[in-house]
Structures are given as C-alpha cells and as structure tokens.
mmCIF file of C-alpha atoms in Angstrom:
data_model
loop_
_atom_site.group_PDB
_atom_site.id
_atom_site.type_symbol
_atom_site.label_atom_id
_atom_site.label_comp_id
_atom_site.label_asym_id
_atom_site.label_seq_id
_atom_site.Cartn_x
_atom_site.Cartn_y
_atom_site.Cartn_z
ATOM 1 C CA MET A 254 -7.997 -52.411 -33.058
ATOM 2 C CA SER A 255 -9.116 -52.130 -36.653
ATOM 3 C CA ALA A 256 -12.737 -52.093 -37.630
ATOM 4 C CA ALA A 257 -14.109 -54.812 -39.857
ATOM 5 C CA PRO A 258 -15.351 -53.708 -43.250
ATOM 6 C CA SER A 259 -18.940 -52.573 -43.157
ATOM 7 C CA GLN A 260 -21.324 -55.095 -44.544
ATOM 8 C CA ASN A 261 -25.017 -54.963 -45.114
ATOM 9 C CA SER A 262 -26.581 -57.091 -42.383
ATOM 10 C CA ASP A 263 -28.938 -58.597 -44.974
ATOM 11 C CA ALA A 264 -26.123 -59.593 -47.318
ATOM 12 C CA PRO A 265 -24.724 -63.114 -46.946
ATOM 13 C CA VAL A 266 -21.209 -63.402 -45.554
ATOM 14 C CA THR A 267 -18.897 -65.085 -48.039
ATOM 15 C CA ARG A 268 -16.153 -67.219 -46.553
ATOM 16 C CA ASP A 269 -12.971 -68.482 -48.148
ATOM 17 C CA ALA A 270 -13.475 -72.270 -48.116
ATOM 18 C CA SER A 271 -9.757 -73.030 -47.742
ATOM 19 C CA THR A 272 -9.291 -70.927 -44.588
ATOM 20 C CA ASN A 273 -12.851 -70.488 -43.302
ATOM 21 C CA THR A 274 -12.261 -66.731 -43.094
ATOM 22 C CA VAL A 275 -14.200 -63.732 -44.312
ATOM 23 C CA PRO A 276 -12.266 -61.794 -46.985
ATOM 24 C CA GLY A 277 -11.128 -58.420 -45.665
ATOM 25 C CA ARG A 278 -11.225 -59.518 -42.031
ATOM 26 C CA PRO A 279 -8.095 -60.576 -40.217
ATOM 27 C CA ALA A 280 -8.031 -64.210 -39.181
ATOM 28 C CA GLU A 281 -5.924 -65.610 -36.406
ATOM 29 C CA ARG A 282 -6.404 -69.343 -36.634
ATOM 30 C CA ARG A 283 -3.591 -70.086 -34.167
ATOM 31 C CA THR A 284 -5.894 -69.223 -31.265
ATOM 32 C CA LYS A 285 -8.766 -71.472 -32.316
ATOM 33 C CA GLY A 286 -9.563 -75.063 -31.343
ATOM 34 C CA VAL A 287 -6.545 -77.079 -30.275
ATOM 35 C CA GLY A 288 -4.504 -73.862 -30.396
ATOM 36 C CA ARG A 289 -6.423 -72.601 -27.370
ATOM 37 C CA VAL A 290 -5.532 -75.749 -25.435
ATOM 38 C CA LEU A 291 -1.881 -75.316 -26.418
ATOM 39 C CA ILE A 292 -1.958 -71.683 -25.264
ATOM 40 C CA VAL A 293 -3.568 -72.640 -21.946
ATOM 41 C CA VAL A 294 -0.949 -75.344 -21.307
ATOM 42 C CA TYR A 295 1.848 -72.892 -22.160
ATOM 43 C CA GLY A 296 0.261 -70.319 -19.859
ATOM 44 C CA VAL A 297 -0.022 -72.758 -16.957
ATOM 45 C CA LEU A 298 3.566 -73.896 -17.495
ATOM 46 C CA ALA A 299 4.683 -70.258 -17.635
ATOM 47 C CA LEU A 300 2.986 -69.514 -14.307
ATOM 48 C CA ALA A 301 4.433 -72.648 -12.706
ATOM 49 C CA ALA A 302 7.938 -71.924 -13.995
ATOM 50 C CA VAL A 303 7.807 -68.267 -12.929
ATOM 51 C CA GLY A 304 6.611 -69.219 -9.454
ATOM 52 C CA ARG A 305 9.136 -71.997 -9.016
ATOM 53 C CA SER A 306 12.077 -69.979 -10.295
ATOM 54 C CA ALA A 307 11.153 -66.946 -8.190
ATOM 55 C CA VAL A 308 11.147 -69.043 -5.029
ATOM 56 C CA GLN A 309 14.379 -70.758 -6.038
ATOM 57 C CA LEU A 310 16.177 -67.504 -6.854
ATOM 58 C CA ILE A 311 14.996 -65.710 -3.710
ATOM 59 C CA GLU A 312 15.351 -68.472 -1.146
ATOM 60 C CA LYS A 313 17.976 -70.941 -2.399
ATOM 61 C CA PHE A 314 20.050 -69.388 -5.180
ATOM 62 C CA ASP A 315 23.360 -70.169 -3.468
ATOM 63 C CA GLU A 316 22.508 -73.909 -3.351
ATOM 64 C CA ALA A 317 22.302 -74.367 -7.141
ATOM 65 C CA PRO A 318 22.940 -71.125 -9.053
ATOM 66 C CA ILE A 319 23.207 -72.772 -12.492
ATOM 67 C CA ALA A 320 20.053 -74.833 -12.074
ATOM 68 C CA TYR A 321 18.020 -71.951 -10.684
ATOM 69 C CA SER A 322 19.220 -69.514 -13.333
ATOM 70 C CA LEU A 323 18.158 -72.014 -15.989
ATOM 71 C CA SER A 324 14.751 -72.316 -14.324
ATOM 72 C CA ALA A 325 14.386 -68.535 -14.576
ATOM 73 C CA LEU A 326 15.402 -68.666 -18.250
ATOM 74 C CA ALA A 327 12.806 -71.386 -18.875
ATOM 75 C CA ALA A 328 10.170 -69.236 -17.183
ATOM 76 C CA VAL A 329 10.956 -66.293 -19.471
ATOM 77 C CA VAL A 330 10.830 -68.565 -22.520
ATOM 78 C CA TYR A 331 7.398 -69.914 -21.508
ATOM 79 C CA VAL A 332 6.004 -66.430 -20.895
ATOM 80 C CA VAL A 333 7.252 -65.144 -24.270
ATOM 81 C CA ALA A 334 6.038 -68.283 -26.079
ATOM 82 C CA THR A 335 2.583 -67.909 -24.519
ATOM 83 C CA ILE A 336 2.340 -64.269 -25.590
ATOM 84 C CA ALA A 337 3.650 -65.084 -29.075
ATOM 85 C CA LEU A 338 1.080 -67.845 -29.555
ATOM 86 C CA ILE A 339 -1.728 -65.452 -28.601
ATOM 87 C CA ALA A 340 -0.579 -62.333 -30.451
ATOM 88 C CA PRO A 341 -1.602 -62.006 -34.103
ATOM 89 C CA GLY A 342 0.668 -61.317 -37.021
ATOM 90 C CA ARG A 343 3.705 -62.584 -38.825
ATOM 91 C CA THR A 344 6.224 -61.123 -36.375
ATOM 92 C CA TRP A 345 4.650 -62.876 -33.386
ATOM 93 C CA TYR A 346 4.430 -66.055 -35.440
ATOM 94 C CA ARG A 347 8.207 -65.875 -35.919
ATOM 95 C CA VAL A 348 8.730 -65.098 -32.223
ATOM 96 C CA ALA A 349 6.629 -68.155 -31.370
ATOM 97 C CA TRP A 350 8.829 -70.319 -33.608
ATOM 98 C CA VAL A 351 12.053 -68.955 -32.107
ATOM 99 C CA THR A 352 10.933 -69.402 -28.503
ATOM 100 C CA ILE A 353 9.492 -72.872 -29.041
ATOM 101 C CA VAL A 354 12.574 -74.110 -30.907
ATOM 102 C CA PHE A 355 14.754 -72.573 -28.179
ATOM 103 C CA GLU A 356 12.617 -74.348 -25.579
ATOM 104 C CA PHE A 357 12.994 -77.693 -27.358
ATOM 105 C CA VAL A 358 16.763 -77.338 -27.682
ATOM 106 C CA GLY A 359 16.928 -76.223 -24.038
ATOM 107 C CA VAL A 360 14.986 -79.261 -22.846
ATOM 108 C CA LEU A 361 17.231 -81.598 -24.838
ATOM 109 C CA VAL A 362 20.507 -79.947 -23.811
ATOM 110 C CA ILE A 363 19.646 -79.334 -20.135
ATOM 111 C CA GLY A 364 17.944 -82.709 -19.883
ATOM 112 C CA THR A 365 21.049 -84.447 -21.181
ATOM 113 C CA MET A 366 23.428 -82.342 -19.081
ATOM 114 C CA SER A 367 21.440 -83.060 -15.924
ATOM 115 C CA ILE A 368 22.000 -86.767 -16.511
ATOM 116 C CA VAL A 369 25.623 -86.568 -17.707
ATOM 117 C CA ILE A 370 26.831 -83.858 -15.278
ATOM 118 C CA PRO A 371 24.482 -84.257 -12.277
ATOM 119 C CA GLU A 372 26.730 -82.197 -9.985
ATOM 120 C CA TRP A 373 25.737 -79.104 -11.970
ATOM 121 C CA PHE A 374 22.105 -79.831 -11.107
ATOM 122 C CA PRO A 375 21.904 -80.679 -7.402
ATOM 123 C CA HIS A 376 18.277 -79.529 -7.569
ATOM 124 C CA ASP A 377 15.805 -79.994 -10.401
ATOM 125 C CA THR A 378 15.037 -77.311 -12.941
ATOM 126 C CA VAL A 379 12.061 -77.122 -15.262
ATOM 127 C CA TRP A 380 14.106 -78.750 -18.028
ATOM 128 C CA SER A 381 16.338 -81.143 -16.047
ATOM 129 C CA TRP A 382 15.786 -84.820 -16.718
ATOM 130 C CA TYR A 383 13.740 -83.675 -19.740
ATOM 131 C CA GLY A 384 11.095 -82.107 -17.523
ATOM 132 C CA ARG A 385 10.332 -85.083 -15.310
ATOM 133 C CA GLY A 386 9.255 -82.766 -12.481
ATOM 134 C CA TYR A 387 6.533 -81.519 -14.831
ATOM 135 C CA LEU A 388 5.485 -84.963 -16.098
ATOM 136 C CA PHE A 389 7.729 -84.569 -19.182
ATOM 137 C CA ILE A 390 5.392 -81.879 -20.516
ATOM 138 C CA PRO A 391 8.427 -79.643 -21.298
ATOM 139 C CA LEU A 392 9.671 -82.366 -23.660
ATOM 140 C CA VAL A 393 6.371 -82.966 -25.444
ATOM 141 C CA LEU A 394 4.959 -79.419 -25.518
ATOM 142 C CA PRO A 395 7.465 -77.853 -27.940
ATOM 143 C CA VAL A 396 6.974 -80.733 -30.378
ATOM 144 C CA LEU A 397 3.225 -80.072 -30.325
ATOM 145 C CA GLY A 398 3.871 -76.327 -30.560
ATOM 146 C CA MET A 399 6.087 -76.692 -33.625
ATOM 147 C CA TRP A 400 3.560 -79.001 -35.242
ATOM 148 C CA TRP A 401 0.748 -76.514 -34.531
ATOM 149 C CA LEU A 402 2.724 -73.563 -35.877
ATOM 150 C CA SER A 403 3.648 -75.457 -39.042
ATOM 151 C CA ARG A 404 -0.045 -76.147 -39.665
ATOM 152 C CA HIS A 405 -1.181 -72.561 -38.939
ATOM 153 C CA ARG A 406 1.075 -70.191 -40.829
ATOM 154 C CA PRO A 407 -0.130 -66.598 -41.068
ATOM 155 C CA GLN A 408 -1.694 -65.711 -44.373
ATOM 156 C CA PRO A 409 0.489 -63.691 -46.730
ATOM 157 C CA ALA A 410 -0.238 -59.976 -46.865
ATOM 158 C CA LYS A 411 -2.293 -58.913 -49.859
ATOM 159 C CA ALA A 412 -1.167 -56.085 -52.119
ATOM 160 C CA GLY A 413 -2.095 -52.753 -50.567
ATOM 161 C CA VAL A 414 -2.859 -54.287 -47.183
ATOM 162 C CA GLU A 415 -0.449 -53.690 -44.332
ATOM 163 C CA ALA A 416 0.840 -56.919 -42.788
ATOM 164 C CA ALA A 417 0.068 -57.350 -39.104
#
C-alpha cells in the first residue's frame, strides 16, 4: 500500500475538476457509486454460481456433464470478474473487460445452444436459456458491466509515475 503524499493539514486540497481526484493520489473510480452496486451483484452471482456448480459437480455430474461443467466455468468467470472490478490498475481493468466480454458471449452462445440443442442441457446452467434461472441477470449484467467499464477507464500513467 503506498502512502499518500504528505500535505499540510491547513493547506486546502486541490481536486482535478474533471475526475474529482486529488493530484498525486491514486483514484479508483470503478469502485464508487453505481460501481459498488455492480460489484456487489457480481459478488452475489459469483457465490450463487460457485455454490450451485459445486453441488452439481459433486452430486449429479453424471446426469449432465456438459451443463454442469459450463456452470463451473461460469462460476470461475464471475469470481474473476468480481475481483477484477474491485482491484485497481490498468491490468485488472483489462482483466475485467476480458471476463465480462467472455461472460456476455457465453450467455449468448450457451443460451442459444440450450434452446437449439436442449438434449445437451437436460438440467439448467447459470447461462442456459440466457440465465432465466437467475432472472436473466446473467444476460443484463455484462451489458451493464461493459457500459460501466467504458465510462470508467483508468487514468493514463504520468511520466515518472509507475502505472498500477
């Protein structure tokens, strides 16, 4: 954890009006406001998907191995996306983009396949039928995530300052 630059407590704090940040202090705007709600929803979905896939893999894997393996994959994607949305820096920002785009493509592909080839999905997965078992949140959440990420890009590194 890096220390903030020392400032005289009597001196006024100057903020950059365009980003509402204090120069010299790292800012992670992705975890503020609506971003927190997005992170919480991803976290809850991650916990639900991990729990569901664990039960499916342990107790009923032989009934629907493709569906349950895809549920486990979805769980991993939600866990990584949650961490990437929380973690600061440009690398985690990119990881967030990759996982959320992967999630969106997964929901579209698995959702379509579960309708077109239902015999592959004798039991629901997180992404089958576009996430209907989760109130279609898996279909809507990545769209909101991509919108949020596009609006909250990390600030470019300044000369002489190491990028996070």
